[in-house]
Structures are given as C-alpha cells and as structure tokens.
PDB file of C-alpha atoms in Angstrom:
ATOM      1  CA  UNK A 195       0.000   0.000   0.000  1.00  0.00           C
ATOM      2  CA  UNK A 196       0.919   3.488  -0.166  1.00  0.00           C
ATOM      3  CA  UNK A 197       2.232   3.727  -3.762  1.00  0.00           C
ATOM      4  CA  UNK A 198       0.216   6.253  -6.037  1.00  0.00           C
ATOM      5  CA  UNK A 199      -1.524   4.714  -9.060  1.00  0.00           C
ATOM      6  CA  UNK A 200       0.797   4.130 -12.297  1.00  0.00           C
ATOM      7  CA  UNK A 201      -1.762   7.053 -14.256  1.00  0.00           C
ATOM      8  CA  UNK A 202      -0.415   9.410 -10.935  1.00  0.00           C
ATOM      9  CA  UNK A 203       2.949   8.457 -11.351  1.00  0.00           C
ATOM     10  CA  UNK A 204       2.682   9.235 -14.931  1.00  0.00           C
ATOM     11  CA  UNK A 205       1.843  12.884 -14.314  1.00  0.00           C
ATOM     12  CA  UNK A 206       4.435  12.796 -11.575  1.00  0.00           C
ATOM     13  CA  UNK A 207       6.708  11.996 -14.512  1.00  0.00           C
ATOM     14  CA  UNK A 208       5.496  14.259 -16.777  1.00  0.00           C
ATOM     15  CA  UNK A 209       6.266  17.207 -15.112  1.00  0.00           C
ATOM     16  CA  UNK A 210       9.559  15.910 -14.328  1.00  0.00           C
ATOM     17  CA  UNK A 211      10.122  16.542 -17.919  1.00  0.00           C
ATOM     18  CA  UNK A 212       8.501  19.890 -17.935  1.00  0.00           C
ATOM     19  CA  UNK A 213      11.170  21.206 -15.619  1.00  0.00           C
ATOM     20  CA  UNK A 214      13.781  20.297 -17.153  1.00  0.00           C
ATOM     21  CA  UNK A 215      12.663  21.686 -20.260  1.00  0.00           C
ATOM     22  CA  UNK A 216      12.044  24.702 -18.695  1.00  0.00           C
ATOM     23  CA  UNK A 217      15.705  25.148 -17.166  1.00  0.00           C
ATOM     24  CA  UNK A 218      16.616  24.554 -20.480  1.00  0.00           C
ATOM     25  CA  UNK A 219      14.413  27.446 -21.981  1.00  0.00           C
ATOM     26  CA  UNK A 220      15.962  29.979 -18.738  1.00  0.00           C
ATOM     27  CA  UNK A 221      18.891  29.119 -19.513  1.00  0.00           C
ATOM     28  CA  UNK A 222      18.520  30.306 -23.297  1.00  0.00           C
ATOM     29  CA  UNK A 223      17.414  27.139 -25.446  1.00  0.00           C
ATOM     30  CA  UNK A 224      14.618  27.457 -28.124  1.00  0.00           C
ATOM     31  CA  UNK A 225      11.886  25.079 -27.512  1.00  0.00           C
ATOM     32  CA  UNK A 226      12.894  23.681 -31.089  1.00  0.00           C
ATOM     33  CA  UNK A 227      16.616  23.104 -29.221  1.00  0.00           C
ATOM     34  CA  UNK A 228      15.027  21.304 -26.235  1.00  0.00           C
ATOM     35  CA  UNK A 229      12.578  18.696 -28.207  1.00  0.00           C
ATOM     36  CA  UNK A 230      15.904  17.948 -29.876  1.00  0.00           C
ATOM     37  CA  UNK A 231      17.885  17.366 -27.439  1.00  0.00           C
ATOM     38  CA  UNK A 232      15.452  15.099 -25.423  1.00  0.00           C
ATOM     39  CA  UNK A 233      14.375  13.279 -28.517  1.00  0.00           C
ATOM     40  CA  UNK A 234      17.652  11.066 -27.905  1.00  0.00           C
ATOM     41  CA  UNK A 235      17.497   9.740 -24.893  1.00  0.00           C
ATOM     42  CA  UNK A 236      14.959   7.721 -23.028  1.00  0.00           C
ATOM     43  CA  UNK A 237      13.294   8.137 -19.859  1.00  0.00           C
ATOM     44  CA  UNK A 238      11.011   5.912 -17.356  1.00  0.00           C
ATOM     45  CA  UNK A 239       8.130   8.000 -17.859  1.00  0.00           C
ATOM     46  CA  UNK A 240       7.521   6.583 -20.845  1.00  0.00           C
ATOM     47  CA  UNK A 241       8.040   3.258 -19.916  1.00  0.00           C
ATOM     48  CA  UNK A 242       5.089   1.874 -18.097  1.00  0.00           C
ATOM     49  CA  UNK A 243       5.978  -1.628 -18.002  1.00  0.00           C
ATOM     50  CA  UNK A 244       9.553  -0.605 -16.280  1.00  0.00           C
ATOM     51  CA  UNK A 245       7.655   2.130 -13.743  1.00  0.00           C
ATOM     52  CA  UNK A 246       5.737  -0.894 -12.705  1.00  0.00           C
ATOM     53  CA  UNK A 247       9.023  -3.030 -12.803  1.00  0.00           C
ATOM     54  CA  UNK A 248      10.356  -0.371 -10.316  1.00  0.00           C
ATOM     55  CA  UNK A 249       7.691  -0.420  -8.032  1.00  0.00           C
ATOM     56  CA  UNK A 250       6.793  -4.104  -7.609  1.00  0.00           C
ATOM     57  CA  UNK A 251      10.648  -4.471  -7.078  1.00  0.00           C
ATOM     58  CA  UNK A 252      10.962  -2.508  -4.107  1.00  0.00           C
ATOM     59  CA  UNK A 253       7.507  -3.993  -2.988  1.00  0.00           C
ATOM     60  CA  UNK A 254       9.092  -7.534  -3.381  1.00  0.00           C
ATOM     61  CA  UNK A 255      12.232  -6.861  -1.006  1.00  0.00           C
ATOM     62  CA  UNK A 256      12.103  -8.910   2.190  1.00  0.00           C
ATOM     63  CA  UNK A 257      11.676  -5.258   3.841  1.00  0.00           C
ATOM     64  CA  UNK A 258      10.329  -2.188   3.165  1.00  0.00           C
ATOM     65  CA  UNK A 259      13.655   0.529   1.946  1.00  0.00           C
ATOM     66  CA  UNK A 260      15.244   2.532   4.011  1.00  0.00           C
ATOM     67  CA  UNK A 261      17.906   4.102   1.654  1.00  0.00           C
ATOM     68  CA  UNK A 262      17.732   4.261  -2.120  1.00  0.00           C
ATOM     69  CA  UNK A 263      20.834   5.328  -3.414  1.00  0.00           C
ATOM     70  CA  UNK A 264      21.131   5.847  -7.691  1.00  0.00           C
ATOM     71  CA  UNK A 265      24.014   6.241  -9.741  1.00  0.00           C
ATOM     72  CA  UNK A 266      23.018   8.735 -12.278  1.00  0.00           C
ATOM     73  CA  UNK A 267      20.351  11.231 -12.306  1.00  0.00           C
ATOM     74  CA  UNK A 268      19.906  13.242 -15.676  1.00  0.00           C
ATOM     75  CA  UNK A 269      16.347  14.524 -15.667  1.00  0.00           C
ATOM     76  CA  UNK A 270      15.548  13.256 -12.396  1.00  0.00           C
ATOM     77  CA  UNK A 271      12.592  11.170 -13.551  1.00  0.00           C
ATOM     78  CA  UNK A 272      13.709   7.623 -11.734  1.00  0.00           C
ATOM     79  CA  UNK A 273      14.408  10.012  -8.349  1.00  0.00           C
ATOM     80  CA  UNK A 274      11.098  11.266  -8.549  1.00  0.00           C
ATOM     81  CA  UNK A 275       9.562   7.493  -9.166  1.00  0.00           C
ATOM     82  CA  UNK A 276      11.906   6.055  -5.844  1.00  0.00           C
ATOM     83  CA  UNK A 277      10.824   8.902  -3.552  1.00  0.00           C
ATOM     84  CA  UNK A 278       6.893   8.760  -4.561  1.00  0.00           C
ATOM     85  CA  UNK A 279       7.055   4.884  -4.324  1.00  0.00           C
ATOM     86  CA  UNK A 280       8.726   4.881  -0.931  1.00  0.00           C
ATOM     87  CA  UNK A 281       6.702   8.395   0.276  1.00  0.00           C
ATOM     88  CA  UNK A 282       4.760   5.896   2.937  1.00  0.00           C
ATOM     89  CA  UNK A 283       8.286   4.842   4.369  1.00  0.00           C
ATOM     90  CA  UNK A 284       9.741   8.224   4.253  1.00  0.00           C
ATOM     91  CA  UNK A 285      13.039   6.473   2.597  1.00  0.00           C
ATOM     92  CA  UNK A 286      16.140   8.560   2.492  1.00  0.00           C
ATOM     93  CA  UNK A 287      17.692   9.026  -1.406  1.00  0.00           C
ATOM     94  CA  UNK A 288      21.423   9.380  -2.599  1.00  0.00           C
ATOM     95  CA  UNK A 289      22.237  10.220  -6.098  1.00  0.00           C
ATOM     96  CA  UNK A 290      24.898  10.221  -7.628  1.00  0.00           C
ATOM     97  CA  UNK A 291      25.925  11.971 -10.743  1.00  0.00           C
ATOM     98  CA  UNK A 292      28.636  14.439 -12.659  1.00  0.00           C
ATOM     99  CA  UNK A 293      25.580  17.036 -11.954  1.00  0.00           C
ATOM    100  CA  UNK A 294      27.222  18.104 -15.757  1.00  0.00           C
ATOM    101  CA  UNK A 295      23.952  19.435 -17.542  1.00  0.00           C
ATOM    102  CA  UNK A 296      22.416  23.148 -17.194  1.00  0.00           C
ATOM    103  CA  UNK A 297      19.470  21.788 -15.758  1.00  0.00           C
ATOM    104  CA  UNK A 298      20.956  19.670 -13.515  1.00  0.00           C
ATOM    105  CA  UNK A 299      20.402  21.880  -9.955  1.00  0.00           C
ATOM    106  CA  UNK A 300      16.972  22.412 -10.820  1.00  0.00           C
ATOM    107  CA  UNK A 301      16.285  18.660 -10.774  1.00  0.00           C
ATOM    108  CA  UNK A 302      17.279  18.884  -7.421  1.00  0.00           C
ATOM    109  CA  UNK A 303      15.837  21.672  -6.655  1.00  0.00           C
ATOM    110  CA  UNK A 304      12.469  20.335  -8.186  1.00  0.00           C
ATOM    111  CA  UNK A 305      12.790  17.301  -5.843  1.00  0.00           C
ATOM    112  CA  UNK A 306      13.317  18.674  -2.372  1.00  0.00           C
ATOM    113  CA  UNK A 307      10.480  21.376  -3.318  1.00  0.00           C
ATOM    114  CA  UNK A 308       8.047  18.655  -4.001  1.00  0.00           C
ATOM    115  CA  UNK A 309       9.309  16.448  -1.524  1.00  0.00           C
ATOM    116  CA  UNK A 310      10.064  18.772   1.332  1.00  0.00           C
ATOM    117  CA  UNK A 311      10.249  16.334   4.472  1.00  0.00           C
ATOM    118  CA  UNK A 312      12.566  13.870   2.956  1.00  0.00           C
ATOM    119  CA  UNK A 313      16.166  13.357   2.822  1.00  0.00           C
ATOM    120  CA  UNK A 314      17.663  14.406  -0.519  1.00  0.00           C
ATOM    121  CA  UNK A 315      21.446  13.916  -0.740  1.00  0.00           C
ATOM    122  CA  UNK A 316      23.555  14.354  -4.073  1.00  0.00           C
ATOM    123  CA  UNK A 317      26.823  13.536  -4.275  1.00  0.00           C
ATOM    124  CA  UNK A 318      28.561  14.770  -6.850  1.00  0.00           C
ATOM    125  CA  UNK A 319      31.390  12.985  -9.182  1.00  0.00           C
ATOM    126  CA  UNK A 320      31.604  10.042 -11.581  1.00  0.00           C
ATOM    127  CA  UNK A 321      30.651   6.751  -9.692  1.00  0.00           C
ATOM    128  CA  UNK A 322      32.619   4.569 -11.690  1.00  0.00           C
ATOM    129  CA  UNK A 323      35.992   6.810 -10.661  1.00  0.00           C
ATOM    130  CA  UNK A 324      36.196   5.873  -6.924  1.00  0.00           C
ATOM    131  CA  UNK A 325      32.986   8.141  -5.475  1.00  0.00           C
ATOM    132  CA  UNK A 326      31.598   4.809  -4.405  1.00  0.00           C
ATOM    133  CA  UNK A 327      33.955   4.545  -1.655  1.00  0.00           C
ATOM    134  CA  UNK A 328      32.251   3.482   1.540  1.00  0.00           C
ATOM    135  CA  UNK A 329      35.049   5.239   3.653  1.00  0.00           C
ATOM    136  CA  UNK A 330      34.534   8.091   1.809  1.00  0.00           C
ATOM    137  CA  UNK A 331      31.129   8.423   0.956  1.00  0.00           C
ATOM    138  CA  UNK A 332      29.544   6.588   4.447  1.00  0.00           C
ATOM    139  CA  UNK A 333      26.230   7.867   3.902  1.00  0.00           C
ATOM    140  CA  UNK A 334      25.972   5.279   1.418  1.00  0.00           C
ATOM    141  CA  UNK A 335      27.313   2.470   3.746  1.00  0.00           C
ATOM    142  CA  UNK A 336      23.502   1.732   4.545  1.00  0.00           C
ATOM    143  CA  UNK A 337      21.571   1.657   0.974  1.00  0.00           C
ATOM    144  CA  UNK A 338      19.313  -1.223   0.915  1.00  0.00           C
ATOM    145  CA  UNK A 339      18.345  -0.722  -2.456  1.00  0.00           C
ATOM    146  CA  UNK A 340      20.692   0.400  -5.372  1.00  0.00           C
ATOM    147  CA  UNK A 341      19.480   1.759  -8.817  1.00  0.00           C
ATOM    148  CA  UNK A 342      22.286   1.871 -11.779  1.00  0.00           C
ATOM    149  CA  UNK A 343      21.565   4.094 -14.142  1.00  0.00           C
ATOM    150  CA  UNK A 344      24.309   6.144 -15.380  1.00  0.00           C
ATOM    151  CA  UNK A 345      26.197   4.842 -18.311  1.00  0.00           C
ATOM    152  CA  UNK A 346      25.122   1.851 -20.064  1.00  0.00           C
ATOM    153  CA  UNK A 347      28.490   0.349 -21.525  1.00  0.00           C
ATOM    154  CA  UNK A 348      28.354  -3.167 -19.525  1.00  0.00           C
ATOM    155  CA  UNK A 349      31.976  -2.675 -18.488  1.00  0.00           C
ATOM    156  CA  UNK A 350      30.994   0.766 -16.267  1.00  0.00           C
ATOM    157  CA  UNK A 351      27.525  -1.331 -15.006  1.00  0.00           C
ATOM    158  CA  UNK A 352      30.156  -4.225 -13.857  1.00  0.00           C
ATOM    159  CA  UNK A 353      31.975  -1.642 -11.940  1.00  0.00           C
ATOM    160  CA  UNK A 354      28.816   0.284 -10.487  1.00  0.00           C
ATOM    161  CA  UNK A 355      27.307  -2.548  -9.224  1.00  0.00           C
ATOM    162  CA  UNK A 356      30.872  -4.089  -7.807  1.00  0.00           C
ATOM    163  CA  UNK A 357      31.365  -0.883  -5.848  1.00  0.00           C
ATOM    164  CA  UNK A 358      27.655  -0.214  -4.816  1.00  0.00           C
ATOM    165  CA  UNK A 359      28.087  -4.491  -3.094  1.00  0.00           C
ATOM    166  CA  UNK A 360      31.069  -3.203  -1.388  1.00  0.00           C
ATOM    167  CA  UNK A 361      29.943   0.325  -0.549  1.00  0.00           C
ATOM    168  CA  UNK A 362      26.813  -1.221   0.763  1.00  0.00           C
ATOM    169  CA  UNK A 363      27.197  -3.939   2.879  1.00  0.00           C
ATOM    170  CA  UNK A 364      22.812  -4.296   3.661  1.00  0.00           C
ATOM    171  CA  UNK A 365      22.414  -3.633   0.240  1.00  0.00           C
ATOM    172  CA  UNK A 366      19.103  -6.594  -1.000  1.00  0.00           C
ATOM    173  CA  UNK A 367      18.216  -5.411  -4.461  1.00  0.00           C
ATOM    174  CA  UNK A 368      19.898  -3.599  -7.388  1.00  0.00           C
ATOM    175  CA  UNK A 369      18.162  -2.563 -10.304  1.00  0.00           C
ATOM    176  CA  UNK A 370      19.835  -1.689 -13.499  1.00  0.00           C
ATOM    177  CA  UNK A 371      18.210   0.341 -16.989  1.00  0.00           C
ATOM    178  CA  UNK A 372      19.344  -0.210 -20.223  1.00  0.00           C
ATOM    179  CA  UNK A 373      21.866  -3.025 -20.012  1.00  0.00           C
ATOM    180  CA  UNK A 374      21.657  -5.950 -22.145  1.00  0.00           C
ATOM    181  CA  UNK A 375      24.212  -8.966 -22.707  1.00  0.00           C
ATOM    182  CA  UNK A 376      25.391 -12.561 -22.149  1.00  0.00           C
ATOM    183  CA  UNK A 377      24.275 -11.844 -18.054  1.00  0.00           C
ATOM    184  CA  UNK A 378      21.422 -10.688 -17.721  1.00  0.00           C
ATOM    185  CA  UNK A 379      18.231  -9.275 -20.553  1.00  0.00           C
ATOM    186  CA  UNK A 380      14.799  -7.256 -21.221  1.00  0.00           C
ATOM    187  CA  UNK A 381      12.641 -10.457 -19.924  1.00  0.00           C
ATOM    188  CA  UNK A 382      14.800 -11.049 -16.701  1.00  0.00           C
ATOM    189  CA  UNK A 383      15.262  -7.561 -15.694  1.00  0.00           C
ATOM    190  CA  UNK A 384      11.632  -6.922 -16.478  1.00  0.00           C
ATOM    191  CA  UNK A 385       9.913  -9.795 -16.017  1.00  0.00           C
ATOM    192  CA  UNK A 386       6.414 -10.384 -13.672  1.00  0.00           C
ATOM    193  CA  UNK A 387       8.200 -12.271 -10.514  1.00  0.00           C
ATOM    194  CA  UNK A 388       9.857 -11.031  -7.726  1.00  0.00           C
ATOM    195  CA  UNK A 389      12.873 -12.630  -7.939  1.00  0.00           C
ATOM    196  CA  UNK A 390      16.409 -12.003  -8.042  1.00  0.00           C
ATOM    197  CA  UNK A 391      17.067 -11.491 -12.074  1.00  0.00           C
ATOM    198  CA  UNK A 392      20.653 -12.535 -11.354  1.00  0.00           C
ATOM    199  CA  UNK A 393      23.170 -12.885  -8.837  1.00  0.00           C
ATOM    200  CA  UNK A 394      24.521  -9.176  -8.593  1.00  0.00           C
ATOM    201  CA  UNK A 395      28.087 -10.904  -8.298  1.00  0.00           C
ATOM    202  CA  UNK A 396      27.611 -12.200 -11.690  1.00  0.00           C
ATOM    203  CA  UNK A 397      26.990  -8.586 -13.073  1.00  0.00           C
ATOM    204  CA  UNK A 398      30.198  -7.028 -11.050  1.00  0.00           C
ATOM    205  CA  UNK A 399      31.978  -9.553 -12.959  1.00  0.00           C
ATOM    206  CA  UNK A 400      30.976  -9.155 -16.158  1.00  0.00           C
ATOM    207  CA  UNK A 401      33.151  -7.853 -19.188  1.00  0.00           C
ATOM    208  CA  UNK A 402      32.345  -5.993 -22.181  1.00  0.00           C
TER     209      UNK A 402
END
C-alpha cells in the first residue's frame, strides 16, 4: 500500500520533464533546441511496463527501503519514481551523478520542493571513478536498495554494481536500466516475478 496509481505516477513523470525543459528554456534554449535534445534519450516515464518493474521491485524486497541510493540522475525522472514509491516509508535518497547538464540543480531543486520532508542527498562525481567509496562516501554504507543508471556500456555497469556491493554492505536489491548482454536481458530484468534477475556478483563480474 501506499504507492500512487501508475496514471499518478505518470503525471508525476510528466512534469519531471517539464522542468527540465524549462531550465533549459531559462537558460537560453529554443523550444525547437530542447525537443531535440530530449528526442535522444529515453526516460522511465515513458516506460510503463519498467515504472511498474520499479515499483513491484521494491515492494518484493524482504523489507520495506530505508535508503535508495542511484548512480546517475539526468532529468531526475527515476528520483522522482523512488521517492513517490517509498513516500509511505519516508526512505532517504542518494544520487549520484557528474551534476554536468544546465538543468541539472533544478532537478534537485524540483525534488526537495516537491518532496520537502525527505532526505535528498547528491553527491557529486563520476561513480565509476572511486565516489563509491564506503570510507569516503559513508552515507551510502547503509543503501538497501541500489538503482544503476548512469552509463550503459556493460563494463561501467560491472563496476557500479561491484562498488555499490562493497559500498553497501545491507544492500538486497539492485536494479539496473538499459543493459543488455550474455548476463542478464529485457525479460529477466523486467519480467512479472519477484525474484532475483541474477546474482549481482555475476553482473560485477561481467566484461564488455
């Protein structure tokens, strides 16, 4: 219980967009400039099957999260899906990210504005370059659930998902976007059962 319906999530999602188009726009793009630029990537909030992937995954861990942490954040549209999924546990999120695009502080600004009682923390830097130290970075040392999302090569996925195991020592589910190869694929990643898709020591060892 607790999770808003996948039509409210939707909207949640869409305006997710909306402000980052609109940083984009302050900051001097054409509208024509924006559409462009978004046109090439993806983003959740078009994906209802993975939205629903999301959420029954961190409904299907043996205990309701405490920490998300994420490895990239880009729009912000996965940080705004982990915060209204966990809203009725009040779970703490981490991201992680180069924080390299214009519109990148008013993602974060969007989030704590919408979600004003929760604990936002970004963390600037490349994950895959040593920012997943637990020493260093021991806010992270209690994540219970990990999302990998920043690049998609499976070589940098490998190495997110090695460090977020070590970083994390409670750490029960990892969930990866856009990564498909001899490991893991679209129907286990995305499938209908709550079950481990593989064993996350499989993907740290993986190899492009």
């Amino acid at each position: 219980g607790g999770v808003p319906p996948l039509a409210s999530l939707i909207t949640l999602l869409d305006s997710v967009s909306h402000n980052a188009e609109q940083s984009l726009i302050k900051h001097g793009w054409s509208a024509e400039r924006v559409l462009a630029f978004f046109a090439s990537y993806g983003n959740i909030g078009t994906e209802p099957e993975q939205i629903l992937a999301y959420v029954r995954a961190l409904h299907c861990a043996k205990r309701p999260p405490r920490h998300v942490s994420e490895v990239g954040l880009f729009q912000g549209h996965s940080a705004a899906l982990f915060m209204a999924a966990t809203a009725n546990v009040g779970a703490q999120y981490t991201v992680i990210d180069p924080l390299e695009f214009p519109f990148s502080v008013d993602v974060l600004r969007f989030l704590r504005e919408r979600y004003p009682r929760r604990t936002l923390t970004s963390i600037k830097g490349r994950s895959d370059r040593g920012h997943l130290n637990a020493t260093r970075n021991p806010i992270i040392a209690d994540c219970d659930v990990w999302s990998i999302d920043g690049s998609h090569t499976v070589e940098i996925v490998a190495t997110d998902v090695r460090n977020a195991l070590i970083a994390s020592p409670a750490v029960g589910t990892i969930l990866t976007d856009d990564i498909t190869d001899h490991v893991t694929n679209r129907e286990r990643v995305f499938g209908r059962k709550c079950s481990t898709a593989v064993n996350a020591w499989d993907v740290a060892g993986a190899k492009a």
